Amino acid sequence: MTKPSPEAPVQQALTGIRVLDLSRVLAGPWATQMLGDLGADIVKIEKPGAGDDTRGWGPPWLADGEGRPTRESAYFLSANRNKRSVAIDMATPDGQALIRALAAESDVVVENFKVGGLKRYGLDYESLAAINPRLVYCSITGFGQDGPEAGRAGYDFMIQGMSGLMSVTGAPQTEPQKIGVALVDVMTGLHAAIAILAALEQRHRTGRGQYIDLALFDVAMASLANQALNYLVGGTAPRRLGNAHPNIVPYQAFETADGHLILAVGNDGQFARFCRLADLAHLPEDPRFATNAARVAHREAVIPEVAAALKRQTTAEWLAMLDAAGIPAGPINTIAQAFAEPQALARGLALSLPHVLGGTAPGVRSPVRLSGSPPGEPLAPPTLGQHTAEVLGGLLGLDEAEQARLRAAGVVG
């Protein structure tokens, strides 16, 4: 791998790209946070006095330099690093004019209002593209811009249910379960970032921006992956299998002598090696278990034998043996244990970012590692309106008198 010369200045991949972030909660902010990690200038527009809804989604709250709780929620901190917060009331004509002026100076707009919600403010794609034809405009909604559900609000939990994701999550004997993280929102943010980068590359060739219609429902359906194709190919809706895998056996969580582990046998060779370790050498010789397809067909017969063998030794003992034999396996950590993993420590995944209120704001490092344009040191998520004066003065050229007038009128905060 060729690394940049230490003498050469290193630019981040998206240096020079400005993103006007009109989104809130998770999917949109997750997308813009990713773009910010890659060097884009993210200007986040928030309502004066209230800001992004997630600012109030606590506890827990960030502590200031004296250890006192602030009103900065952990939820907000999770999705808003590397951004500048500008408090503008878009419901006012002056606020709309300011946002249009910012859009004229931006490369990308990201918003997650209901379908048609920004048109009444003159902040829809057609209105802003008339000002800035190079603008890439990404709309994130629950169900997309057309179809019978287009006008409905969409939330991660309900989308997990409607998409079928919950029908394959949880143990067979329990009610359907949602995933423990708002993963549809997160995946939608990832898809939004990918779509925006694709549109920017297209603009590089054509000189024109474009509109991106991204729906949580579409993303959830696409992310069913093999489970969607299990249905489309096999004609039978997949069922809940708990921690088991519909297409691979054994590939699930098992109890040990002192806890649990995950055994993820991916091929027949790994299964044979596992069986030798577990004193189950007879299993690969049985036609019912010799191949993965046979094991899937006879899941109920082979799993009890594997489970009984794993209970004979501790988790640590099994993990050491399995690792030495090249058989994929791992512990089931708490989040605290995950951050204490030597790998997490070596990769510096936990961040501690200096915060304007004093003290530091924790964070999680971006997983994107680029050799030629690495992400810079991240900035802590902003307080509400922290950069209003900086952006209005530096980017739009508004003098102090005009900014004072707007503040007095409640247009900016």
mmCIF file of C-alpha atoms in Angstrom:
data_model
loop_
_atom_site.group_PDB
_atom_site.id
_atom_site.type_symbol
_atom_site.label_atom_id
_atom_site.label_comp_id
_atom_site.label_asym_id
_atom_site.label_seq_id
_atom_site.Cartn_x
_atom_site.Cartn_y
_atom_site.Cartn_z
ATOM 1 C CA MET A 1 0.000 0.000 0.000
ATOM 2 C CA THR A 2 1.394 3.386 -0.994
ATOM 3 C CA LYS A 3 1.050 6.040 1.658
ATOM 4 C CA PRO A 4 1.160 9.775 0.955
ATOM 5 C CA SER A 5 4.466 11.506 1.523
ATOM 6 C CA PRO A 6 4.625 13.037 5.010
ATOM 7 C CA GLU A 7 5.690 16.316 3.408
ATOM 8 C CA ALA A 8 2.678 16.477 1.095
ATOM 9 C CA PRO A 9 -0.498 18.069 2.453
ATOM 10 C CA VAL A 10 -3.234 15.466 2.719
ATOM 11 C CA GLN A 11 -6.679 16.517 1.611
ATOM 12 C CA GLN A 12 -9.720 14.612 2.693
ATOM 13 C CA ALA A 13 -11.685 12.921 -0.067
ATOM 14 C CA LEU A 14 -14.613 15.371 0.005
ATOM 15 C CA THR A 15 -12.719 18.568 0.794
ATOM 16 C CA GLY A 16 -14.449 21.406 -1.073
ATOM 17 C CA ILE A 17 -17.902 19.770 -1.060
ATOM 18 C CA ARG A 18 -20.553 21.621 0.938
ATOM 19 C CA VAL A 19 -23.676 19.836 2.190
ATOM 20 C CA LEU A 20 -26.761 21.731 3.343
ATOM 21 C CA ASP A 21 -28.336 19.391 5.880
ATOM 22 C CA LEU A 22 -32.070 19.995 6.382
ATOM 23 C CA SER A 23 -32.595 16.575 7.969
ATOM 24 C CA ARG A 24 -33.132 15.498 11.529
ATOM 25 C CA VAL A 25 -33.352 12.391 13.746
ATOM 26 C CA LEU A 26 -31.222 9.579 12.245
ATOM 27 C CA ALA A 27 -31.298 8.512 8.579
ATOM 28 C CA GLY A 28 -30.442 11.931 7.101
ATOM 29 C CA PRO A 29 -28.011 12.968 9.847
ATOM 30 C CA TRP A 30 -26.277 9.574 9.549
ATOM 31 C CA ALA A 31 -25.715 10.175 5.839
ATOM 32 C CA THR A 32 -24.369 13.695 6.328
ATOM 33 C CA GLN A 33 -22.166 12.581 9.235
ATOM 34 C CA MET A 34 -20.553 10.060 6.889
ATOM 35 C CA LEU A 35 -19.960 12.775 4.302
ATOM 36 C CA GLY A 36 -18.528 14.991 7.028
ATOM 37 C CA ASP A 37 -16.166 12.221 8.105
ATOM 38 C CA LEU A 38 -14.851 12.237 4.532
ATOM 39 C CA GLY A 39 -14.156 15.968 4.603
ATOM 40 C CA ALA A 40 -17.350 17.630 3.359
ATOM 41 C CA ASP A 41 -18.452 20.871 5.031
ATOM 42 C CA ILE A 42 -21.805 20.004 6.636
ATOM 43 C CA VAL A 43 -24.044 23.000 7.407
ATOM 44 C CA LYS A 44 -26.876 21.682 9.570
ATOM 45 C CA ILE A 45 -30.009 23.825 9.674
ATOM 46 C CA GLU A 46 -31.975 23.566 12.935
ATOM 47 C CA LYS A 47 -35.035 25.303 14.311
ATOM 48 C CA PRO A 48 -34.137 28.044 16.823
ATOM 49 C CA GLY A 49 -34.891 27.072 20.402
ATOM 50 C CA ALA A 50 -35.582 23.394 19.729
ATOM 51 C CA GLY A 51 -33.186 22.083 17.137
ATOM 52 C CA ASP A 52 -33.019 18.510 15.922
ATOM 53 C CA ASP A 53 -35.636 16.378 17.690
ATOM 54 C CA THR A 54 -32.956 14.051 19.017
ATOM 55 C CA ARG A 55 -31.355 16.805 21.101
ATOM 56 C CA GLY A 56 -34.118 16.081 23.629
ATOM 57 C CA TRP A 57 -33.928 12.288 23.408
ATOM 58 C CA GLY A 58 -32.206 11.708 26.742
ATOM 59 C CA PRO A 59 -30.996 10.704 29.224
ATOM 60 C CA PRO A 60 -28.137 10.032 29.084
ATOM 61 C CA TRP A 61 -26.811 13.563 28.656
ATOM 62 C CA LEU A 62 -23.303 14.768 27.888
ATOM 63 C CA ALA A 63 -21.453 16.119 30.936
ATOM 64 C CA ASP A 64 -19.633 19.451 30.774
ATOM 65 C CA GLY A 65 -16.103 20.089 32.023
ATOM 66 C CA GLU A 66 -17.351 20.177 35.624
ATOM 67 C CA GLY A 67 -19.209 16.899 35.331
ATOM 68 C CA ARG A 68 -22.639 18.556 35.222
ATOM 69 C CA PRO A 69 -25.211 17.236 32.735
ATOM 70 C CA THR A 70 -25.837 19.431 29.697
ATOM 71 C CA ARG A 71 -28.837 19.202 27.373
ATOM 72 C CA GLU A 72 -26.794 17.445 24.684
ATOM 73 C CA SER A 73 -28.222 13.927 24.367
ATOM 74 C CA ALA A 74 -26.187 10.829 23.608
ATOM 75 C CA TYR A 75 -28.578 10.125 20.715
ATOM 76 C CA PHE A 76 -27.832 13.477 19.063
ATOM 77 C CA LEU A 77 -24.101 12.995 19.599
ATOM 78 C CA SER A 78 -24.232 9.651 17.774
ATOM 79 C CA ALA A 79 -25.143 11.150 14.388
ATOM 80 C CA ASN A 80 -23.896 14.740 14.242
ATOM 81 C CA ARG A 81 -20.116 14.996 14.476
ATOM 82 C CA ASN A 82 -18.208 17.108 11.943
ATOM 83 C CA LYS A 83 -21.082 19.553 11.386
ATOM 84 C CA ARG A 84 -21.765 23.253 11.770
ATOM 85 C CA SER A 85 -25.106 24.093 13.366
ATOM 86 C CA VAL A 86 -27.010 27.120 12.056
ATOM 87 C CA ALA A 87 -30.305 27.977 13.735
ATOM 88 C CA ILE A 88 -32.789 29.298 11.122
ATOM 89 C CA ASP A 89 -36.578 29.320 11.245
ATOM 90 C CA MET A 90 -37.540 28.092 7.785
ATOM 91 C CA ALA A 91 -41.210 28.906 8.445
ATOM 92 C CA THR A 92 -40.384 32.615 8.001
ATOM 93 C CA PRO A 93 -39.805 34.345 4.648
ATOM 94 C CA ASP A 94 -36.431 35.633 5.819
ATOM 95 C CA GLY A 95 -35.456 32.156 6.945
ATOM 96 C CA GLN A 96 -36.441 30.683 3.602
ATOM 97 C CA ALA A 97 -34.388 33.324 1.813
ATOM 98 C CA LEU A 98 -31.350 32.482 3.946
ATOM 99 C CA ILE A 99 -31.666 28.764 3.223
ATOM 100 C CA ARG A 100 -32.042 29.436 -0.504
ATOM 101 C CA ALA A 101 -28.910 31.559 -0.381
ATOM 102 C CA LEU A 102 -27.065 28.731 1.373
ATOM 103 C CA ALA A 103 -28.343 26.228 -1.214
ATOM 104 C CA ALA A 104 -26.898 28.443 -3.941
ATOM 105 C CA GLU A 105 -23.492 28.013 -2.279
ATOM 106 C CA SER A 106 -23.844 24.258 -1.686
ATOM 107 C CA ASP A 107 -23.202 21.089 -3.645
ATOM 108 C CA VAL A 108 -25.691 18.838 -1.862
ATOM 109 C CA VAL A 109 -28.982 19.193 0.013
ATOM 110 C CA VAL A 110 -30.258 16.402 2.264
ATOM 111 C CA GLU A 111 -33.795 16.547 3.682
ATOM 112 C CA ASN A 112 -36.258 14.118 5.245
ATOM 113 C CA PHE A 113 -39.526 16.031 5.292
ATOM 114 C CA LYS A 114 -42.793 14.423 4.233
ATOM 115 C CA VAL A 115 -43.457 14.318 0.493
ATOM 116 C CA GLY A 116 -44.083 17.893 -0.670
ATOM 117 C CA GLY A 117 -43.325 19.327 2.777
ATOM 118 C CA LEU A 118 -40.671 21.775 1.574
ATOM 119 C CA LYS A 119 -42.473 22.964 -1.549
ATOM 120 C CA ARG A 120 -44.554 25.479 0.418
ATOM 121 C CA TYR A 121 -41.294 27.079 1.589
ATOM 122 C CA GLY A 122 -39.757 27.187 -1.860
ATOM 123 C CA LEU A 123 -37.112 24.725 -0.698
ATOM 124 C CA ASP A 124 -38.068 21.756 -2.885
ATOM 125 C CA TYR A 125 -35.760 20.391 -5.569
ATOM 126 C CA GLU A 126 -37.315 22.286 -8.481
ATOM 127 C CA SER A 127 -37.055 25.617 -6.661
ATOM 128 C CA LEU A 128 -33.461 25.116 -5.526
ATOM 129 C CA ALA A 129 -32.272 23.552 -8.787
ATOM 130 C CA ALA A 130 -33.485 26.689 -10.581
ATOM 131 C CA ILE A 131 -31.052 28.646 -8.405
ATOM 132 C CA ASN A 132 -28.260 26.059 -8.512
ATOM 133 C CA PRO A 133 -28.472 23.562 -11.404
ATOM 134 C CA ARG A 134 -25.407 21.704 -10.063
ATOM 135 C CA LEU A 135 -27.223 20.824 -6.849
ATOM 136 C CA VAL A 136 -27.535 17.177 -5.791
ATOM 137 C CA TYR A 137 -30.753 16.975 -3.773
ATOM 138 C CA CYS A 138 -31.473 13.882 -1.654
ATOM 139 C CA SER A 139 -34.967 13.366 -0.214
ATOM 140 C CA ILE A 140 -35.328 10.667 2.440
ATOM 141 C CA THR A 141 -38.875 9.583 3.258
ATOM 142 C CA GLY A 142 -40.616 6.567 4.701
ATOM 143 C CA PHE A 143 -42.107 5.284 1.452
ATOM 144 C CA GLY A 144 -40.697 7.341 -1.429
ATOM 145 C CA GLN A 145 -42.180 10.004 -3.657
ATOM 146 C CA ASP A 146 -44.897 7.857 -5.261
ATOM 147 C CA GLY A 147 -47.126 4.870 -4.539
ATOM 148 C CA PRO A 148 -50.183 4.600 -2.276
ATOM 149 C CA GLU A 149 -48.159 5.087 0.939
ATOM 150 C CA ALA A 150 -46.082 8.049 -0.262
ATOM 151 C CA GLY A 151 -47.860 10.560 1.957
ATOM 152 C CA ARG A 152 -47.370 8.572 5.160
ATOM 153 C CA ALA A 153 -44.676 9.290 7.710
ATOM 154 C CA GLY A 154 -42.269 6.402 8.097
ATOM 155 C CA TYR A 155 -40.400 5.423 11.239
ATOM 156 C CA ASP A 156 -37.730 2.762 11.597
ATOM 157 C CA PHE A 157 -39.759 0.517 13.931
ATOM 158 C CA MET A 158 -42.869 0.426 11.746
ATOM 159 C CA ILE A 159 -40.757 -0.070 8.620
ATOM 160 C CA GLN A 160 -39.029 -3.039 10.242
ATOM 161 C CA GLY A 161 -42.497 -4.508 10.737
ATOM 162 C CA MET A 162 -43.939 -3.687 7.302
ATOM 163 C CA SER A 163 -40.877 -4.867 5.380
ATOM 164 C CA GLY A 164 -40.881 -8.358 6.884
ATOM 165 C CA LEU A 165 -37.636 -7.776 8.752
ATOM 166 C CA MET A 166 -39.253 -8.404 12.128
ATOM 167 C CA SER A 167 -40.839 -11.612 10.863
ATOM 168 C CA VAL A 168 -37.374 -13.186 10.642
ATOM 169 C CA THR A 169 -36.008 -11.642 13.848
ATOM 170 C CA GLY A 170 -36.421 -13.329 17.215
ATOM 171 C CA ALA A 171 -36.870 -16.850 18.495
ATOM 172 C CA PRO A 172 -39.614 -19.032 16.989
ATOM 173 C CA GLN A 173 -41.547 -19.206 20.257
ATOM 174 C CA THR A 174 -41.539 -15.421 20.865
ATOM 175 C CA GLU A 175 -43.308 -12.503 19.241
ATOM 176 C CA PRO A 176 -41.525 -10.872 16.289
ATOM 177 C CA GLN A 177 -38.666 -8.660 17.444
ATOM 178 C CA LYS A 178 -37.188 -5.428 16.187
ATOM 179 C CA ILE A 179 -33.442 -5.118 15.855
ATOM 180 C CA GLY A 180 -31.769 -3.514 18.886
ATOM 181 C CA VAL A 181 -30.578 -0.516 16.830
ATOM 182 C CA ALA A 182 -32.639 1.583 14.388
ATOM 183 C CA LEU A 183 -30.818 -0.250 11.648
ATOM 184 C CA VAL A 184 -33.196 0.680 8.804
ATOM 185 C CA ASP A 185 -32.420 4.344 9.486
ATOM 186 C CA VAL A 186 -28.696 3.581 9.582
ATOM 187 C CA MET A 187 -28.820 1.559 6.353
ATOM 188 C CA THR A 188 -30.864 4.306 4.689
ATOM 189 C CA GLY A 189 -28.182 6.782 5.703
ATOM 190 C CA LEU A 190 -25.542 4.557 4.129
ATOM 191 C CA HIS A 191 -27.542 4.239 0.898
ATOM 192 C CA ALA A 192 -28.074 8.007 0.863
ATOM 193 C CA ALA A 193 -24.345 8.654 1.161
ATOM 194 C CA ILE A 194 -23.626 6.192 -1.657
ATOM 195 C CA ALA A 195 -26.287 7.747 -3.885
ATOM 196 C CA ILE A 196 -24.962 11.250 -3.212
ATOM 197 C CA LEU A 197 -21.411 10.229 -4.098
ATOM 198 C CA ALA A 198 -22.685 8.618 -7.307
ATOM 199 C CA ALA A 199 -24.602 11.790 -8.212
ATOM 200 C CA LEU A 200 -21.536 13.938 -7.535
ATOM 201 C CA GLU A 201 -19.491 11.728 -9.868
ATOM 202 C CA GLN A 202 -22.194 12.051 -12.527
ATOM 203 C CA ARG A 203 -22.147 15.822 -12.043
ATOM 204 C CA HIS A 204 -18.405 15.765 -12.591
ATOM 205 C CA ARG A 205 -19.102 14.393 -16.080
ATOM 206 C CA THR A 206 -22.230 16.382 -16.981
ATOM 207 C CA GLY A 207 -22.021 19.562 -14.919
ATOM 208 C CA ARG A 208 -25.566 19.067 -13.602
ATOM 209 C CA GLY A 209 -26.982 17.813 -10.340
ATOM 210 C CA GLN A 210 -29.962 15.538 -9.884
ATOM 211 C CA TYR A 211 -32.724 14.446 -7.530
ATOM 212 C CA ILE A 212 -32.429 11.363 -5.294
ATOM 213 C CA ASP A 213 -35.610 9.662 -4.042
ATOM 214 C CA LEU A 214 -34.700 7.359 -1.145
ATOM 215 C CA ALA A 215 -37.230 5.455 0.963
ATOM 216 C CA LEU A 216 -36.786 3.605 4.248
ATOM 217 C CA PHE A 217 -39.242 0.946 3.044
ATOM 218 C CA ASP A 218 -37.257 0.308 -0.150
ATOM 219 C CA VAL A 219 -33.995 0.071 1.803
ATOM 220 C CA ALA A 220 -35.473 -2.353 4.325
ATOM 221 C CA MET A 221 -36.822 -4.586 1.564
ATOM 222 C CA ALA A 222 -33.509 -4.533 -0.326
ATOM 223 C CA SER A 223 -31.631 -5.313 2.883
ATOM 224 C CA LEU A 224 -33.529 -8.565 3.412
ATOM 225 C CA ALA A 225 -30.776 -9.972 1.175
ATOM 226 C CA ASN A 226 -30.764 -13.777 1.214
ATOM 227 C CA GLN A 227 -34.057 -13.901 3.119
ATOM 228 C CA ALA A 228 -35.817 -12.042 0.308
ATOM 229 C CA LEU A 229 -34.386 -14.456 -2.262
ATOM 230 C CA ASN A 230 -35.207 -17.440 -0.050
ATOM 231 C CA TYR A 231 -38.826 -16.370 -0.506
ATOM 232 C CA LEU A 232 -38.639 -15.296 -4.165
ATOM 233 C CA VAL A 233 -36.823 -18.472 -5.200
ATOM 234 C CA GLY A 234 -38.394 -20.974 -2.810
ATOM 235 C CA GLY A 235 -41.904 -19.558 -2.638
ATOM 236 C CA THR A 236 -42.169 -19.954 1.139
ATOM 237 C CA ALA A 237 -41.900 -17.012 3.544
ATOM 238 C CA PRO A 238 -38.909 -17.511 5.852
ATOM 239 C CA ARG A 239 -39.668 -18.050 9.531
ATOM 240 C CA ARG A 240 -37.960 -16.883 12.695
ATOM 241 C CA LEU A 241 -35.016 -19.059 13.683
ATOM 242 C CA GLY A 242 -33.676 -17.108 16.637
ATOM 243 C CA ASN A 243 -29.879 -17.097 16.352
ATOM 244 C CA ALA A 244 -29.820 -19.860 13.737
ATOM 245 C CA HIS A 245 -29.163 -19.307 10.025
ATOM 246 C CA PRO A 246 -31.725 -20.309 7.383
ATOM 247 C CA ASN A 247 -29.116 -21.509 4.874
ATOM 248 C CA ILE A 248 -26.112 -22.674 6.946
ATOM 249 C CA VAL A 249 -25.825 -25.295 9.741
ATOM 250 C CA PRO A 250 -24.332 -25.097 12.329
ATOM 251 C CA TYR A 251 -24.298 -21.306 12.341
ATOM 252 C CA GLN A 252 -25.805 -19.953 15.558
ATOM 253 C CA ALA A 253 -25.291 -19.260 19.250
ATOM 254 C CA PHE A 254 -24.631 -22.179 21.579
ATOM 255 C CA GLU A 255 -24.421 -22.606 25.333
ATOM 256 C CA THR A 256 -21.042 -23.537 26.838
ATOM 257 C CA ALA A 257 -20.075 -24.693 30.319
ATOM 258 C CA ASP A 258 -20.021 -21.096 31.576
ATOM 259 C CA GLY A 259 -21.848 -18.935 29.029
ATOM 260 C CA HIS A 260 -22.423 -18.754 25.295
ATOM 261 C CA LEU A 261 -20.509 -18.441 22.050
ATOM 262 C CA ILE A 262 -21.264 -18.060 18.362
ATOM 263 C CA LEU A 263 -20.206 -20.919 16.111
ATOM 264 C CA ALA A 264 -20.219 -19.909 12.438
ATOM 265 C CA VAL A 265 -19.296 -22.959 10.372
ATOM 266 C CA GLY A 266 -19.181 -21.771 6.774
ATOM 267 C CA ASN A 267 -18.252 -24.903 4.830
ATOM 268 C CA ASP A 268 -17.951 -28.665 5.052
ATOM 269 C CA GLY A 269 -14.219 -28.596 5.772
ATOM 270 C CA GLN A 270 -14.764 -26.389 8.801
ATOM 271 C CA PHE A 271 -17.532 -28.710 9.968
ATOM 272 C CA ALA A 272 -15.232 -31.743 9.743
ATOM 273 C CA ARG A 273 -12.503 -29.944 11.737
ATOM 274 C CA PHE A 274 -15.023 -28.880 14.367
ATOM 275 C CA CYS A 275 -16.294 -32.414 14.703
ATOM 276 C CA ARG A 276 -12.772 -33.717 15.309
ATOM 277 C CA LEU A 277 -12.311 -31.125 18.081
ATOM 278 C CA ALA A 278 -15.669 -31.943 19.639
ATOM 279 C CA ASP A 279 -15.343 -35.738 19.549
ATOM 280 C CA LEU A 280 -18.073 -35.875 16.928
ATOM 281 C CA ALA A 281 -16.014 -37.403 14.127
ATOM 282 C CA HIS A 282 -18.884 -39.696 13.236
ATOM 283 C CA LEU A 283 -21.119 -36.841 12.095
ATOM 284 C CA PRO A 284 -19.386 -35.957 8.769
ATOM 285 C CA GLU A 285 -19.514 -39.648 7.878
ATOM 286 C CA ASP A 286 -23.308 -39.659 8.177
ATOM 287 C CA PRO A 287 -24.936 -38.783 4.822
ATOM 288 C CA ARG A 288 -27.460 -36.628 6.723
ATOM 289 C CA PHE A 289 -24.674 -34.327 7.882
ATOM 290 C CA ALA A 290 -21.896 -34.672 5.301
ATOM 291 C CA THR A 291 -22.812 -31.505 3.382
ATOM 292 C CA ASN A 292 -24.269 -28.180 4.372
ATOM 293 C CA ALA A 293 -27.418 -28.802 2.329
ATOM 294 C CA ALA A 294 -27.906 -32.105 4.147
ATOM 295 C CA ARG A 295 -27.340 -30.458 7.528
ATOM 296 C CA VAL A 296 -29.911 -27.767 6.731
ATOM 297 C CA ALA A 297 -32.402 -30.506 5.836
ATOM 298 C CA HIS A 298 -31.633 -32.386 9.076
ATOM 299 C CA ARG A 299 -31.112 -29.385 11.330
ATOM 300 C CA GLU A 300 -33.197 -30.888 14.164
ATOM 301 C CA ALA A 301 -30.955 -33.978 14.301
ATOM 302 C CA VAL A 302 -27.501 -32.392 14.139
ATOM 303 C CA ILE A 303 -27.941 -29.295 16.314
ATOM 304 C CA PRO A 304 -28.615 -31.214 19.577
ATOM 305 C CA GLU A 305 -25.362 -33.160 19.133
ATOM 306 C CA VAL A 306 -23.353 -29.995 18.528
ATOM 307 C CA ALA A 307 -25.050 -28.270 21.470
ATOM 308 C CA ALA A 308 -24.308 -31.150 23.855
ATOM 309 C CA ALA A 309 -20.629 -31.167 22.875
ATOM 310 C CA LEU A 310 -20.184 -27.427 23.376
ATOM 311 C CA LYS A 311 -21.560 -27.581 26.924
ATOM 312 C CA ARG A 312 -18.584 -29.694 28.035
ATOM 313 C CA GLN A 313 -16.063 -26.833 28.089
ATOM 314 C CA THR A 314 -15.955 -23.126 28.849
ATOM 315 C CA THR A 315 -16.368 -20.343 26.327
ATOM 316 C CA ALA A 316 -12.704 -19.336 26.613
ATOM 317 C CA GLU A 317 -11.519 -22.915 26.113
ATOM 318 C CA TRP A 318 -13.667 -23.387 23.039
ATOM 319 C CA LEU A 319 -12.712 -20.051 21.501
ATOM 320 C CA ALA A 320 -9.003 -20.838 21.860
ATOM 321 C CA MET A 321 -9.411 -24.257 20.230
ATOM 322 C CA LEU A 322 -11.688 -23.057 17.464
ATOM 323 C CA ASP A 323 -9.406 -20.165 16.603
ATOM 324 C CA ALA A 324 -6.385 -22.463 16.423
ATOM 325 C CA ALA A 325 -8.327 -24.767 14.077
ATOM 326 C CA GLY A 326 -9.454 -21.917 11.801
ATOM 327 C CA ILE A 327 -13.134 -22.328 12.649
ATOM 328 C CA PRO A 328 -15.058 -19.025 12.855
ATOM 329 C CA ALA A 329 -16.362 -18.415 16.364
ATOM 330 C CA GLY A 330 -16.683 -15.533 18.773
ATOM 331 C CA PRO A 331 -18.038 -14.345 22.098
ATOM 332 C CA ILE A 332 -21.360 -12.600 22.695
ATOM 333 C CA ASN A 333 -20.172 -9.339 24.216
ATOM 334 C CA THR A 334 -21.986 -6.569 25.953
ATOM 335 C CA ILE A 335 -21.329 -3.177 24.356
ATOM 336 C CA ALA A 336 -18.935 -2.425 27.227
ATOM 337 C CA GLN A 337 -17.024 -5.641 26.503
ATOM 338 C CA ALA A 338 -16.981 -4.847 22.781
ATOM 339 C CA PHE A 339 -15.282 -1.493 23.401
ATOM 340 C CA ALA A 340 -12.787 -3.273 25.684
ATOM 341 C CA GLU A 341 -11.862 -5.810 22.993
ATOM 342 C CA PRO A 342 -8.153 -5.574 22.099
ATOM 343 C CA GLN A 343 -9.130 -5.100 18.456
ATOM 344 C CA ALA A 344 -11.399 -2.147 19.285
ATOM 345 C CA LEU A 345 -8.604 -0.606 21.378
ATOM 346 C CA ALA A 346 -6.000 -1.150 18.674
ATOM 347 C CA ARG A 347 -8.203 0.450 16.021
ATOM 348 C CA GLY A 348 -9.059 3.415 18.264
ATOM 349 C CA LEU A 349 -12.793 2.972 17.788
ATOM 350 C CA ALA A 350 -13.820 4.989 20.855
ATOM 351 C CA LEU A 351 -13.324 8.740 20.398
ATOM 352 C CA SER A 352 -12.956 11.532 22.924
ATOM 353 C CA LEU A 353 -13.638 14.876 21.227
ATOM 354 C CA PRO A 354 -13.095 18.289 22.844
ATOM 355 C CA HIS A 355 -16.499 19.936 23.263
ATOM 356 C CA VAL A 356 -17.407 23.608 23.296
ATOM 357 C CA LEU A 357 -19.248 23.198 26.632
ATOM 358 C CA GLY A 358 -16.099 21.900 28.292
ATOM 359 C CA GLY A 359 -14.872 18.392 28.771
ATOM 360 C CA THR A 360 -15.075 15.902 25.953
ATOM 361 C CA ALA A 361 -17.797 14.256 23.906
ATOM 362 C CA PRO A 362 -17.463 10.510 23.357
ATOM 363 C CA GLY A 363 -17.928 9.134 19.873
ATOM 364 C CA VAL A 364 -17.267 6.159 17.625
ATOM 365 C CA ARG A 365 -14.631 6.444 14.923
ATOM 366 C CA SER A 366 -15.684 6.212 11.297
ATOM 367 C CA PRO A 367 -14.971 2.736 9.905
ATOM 368 C CA VAL A 368 -13.809 4.225 6.583
ATOM 369 C CA ARG A 369 -10.020 4.112 6.227
ATOM 370 C CA LEU A 370 -8.557 5.660 3.061
ATOM 371 C CA SER A 371 -4.798 5.509 2.493
ATOM 372 C CA GLY A 372 -4.516 8.536 0.210
ATOM 373 C CA SER A 373 -7.174 10.809 1.715
ATOM 374 C CA PRO A 374 -7.742 9.646 5.285
ATOM 375 C CA PRO A 375 -10.485 11.185 7.415
ATOM 376 C CA GLY A 376 -9.177 14.008 9.565
ATOM 377 C CA GLU A 377 -9.542 14.239 13.306
ATOM 378 C CA PRO A 378 -13.290 14.490 13.878
ATOM 379 C CA LEU A 379 -15.015 17.455 15.491
ATOM 380 C CA ALA A 380 -17.524 17.115 18.315
ATOM 381 C CA PRO A 381 -21.202 17.527 17.446
ATOM 382 C CA PRO A 382 -22.199 21.206 17.653
ATOM 383 C CA THR A 383 -24.437 22.911 20.142
ATOM 384 C CA LEU A 384 -27.637 24.409 18.718
ATOM 385 C CA GLY A 385 -26.784 27.461 16.611
ATOM 386 C CA GLN A 386 -23.092 27.264 17.506
ATOM 387 C CA HIS A 387 -22.046 28.359 14.008
ATOM 388 C CA THR A 388 -24.911 30.671 13.008
ATOM 389 C CA ALA A 389 -22.853 33.859 13.018
ATOM 390 C CA GLU A 390 -19.863 32.120 11.433
ATOM 391 C CA VAL A 391 -21.879 30.795 8.500
ATOM 392 C CA LEU A 392 -24.097 33.822 7.932
ATOM 393 C CA GLY A 393 -21.142 36.176 8.074
ATOM 394 C CA GLY A 394 -18.461 34.085 6.424
ATOM 395 C CA LEU A 395 -20.511 32.284 3.795
ATOM 396 C CA LEU A 396 -23.342 34.724 3.043
ATOM 397 C CA GLY A 397 -21.539 37.951 3.930
ATOM 398 C CA LEU A 398 -24.224 39.255 6.318
ATOM 399 C CA ASP A 399 -22.929 42.042 8.522
ATOM 400 C CA GLU A 400 -23.490 42.218 12.273
ATOM 401 C CA ALA A 401 -26.385 44.673 11.960
ATOM 402 C CA GLU A 402 -28.329 42.398 9.623
ATOM 403 C CA GLN A 403 -27.647 39.381 11.806
ATOM 404 C CA ALA A 404 -28.847 41.335 14.849
ATOM 405 C CA ARG A 405 -32.065 42.203 13.011
ATOM 406 C CA LEU A 406 -32.666 38.573 12.150
ATOM 407 C CA ARG A 407 -32.002 37.480 15.718
ATOM 408 C CA ALA A 408 -34.376 40.097 17.087
ATOM 409 C CA ALA A 409 -37.080 38.861 14.700
ATOM 410 C CA GLY A 410 -36.534 35.263 15.808
ATOM 411 C CA VAL A 411 -35.429 34.191 12.329
ATOM 412 C CA VAL A 412 -32.032 32.968 13.499
ATOM 413 C CA GLY A 413 -30.681 31.819 16.830
#
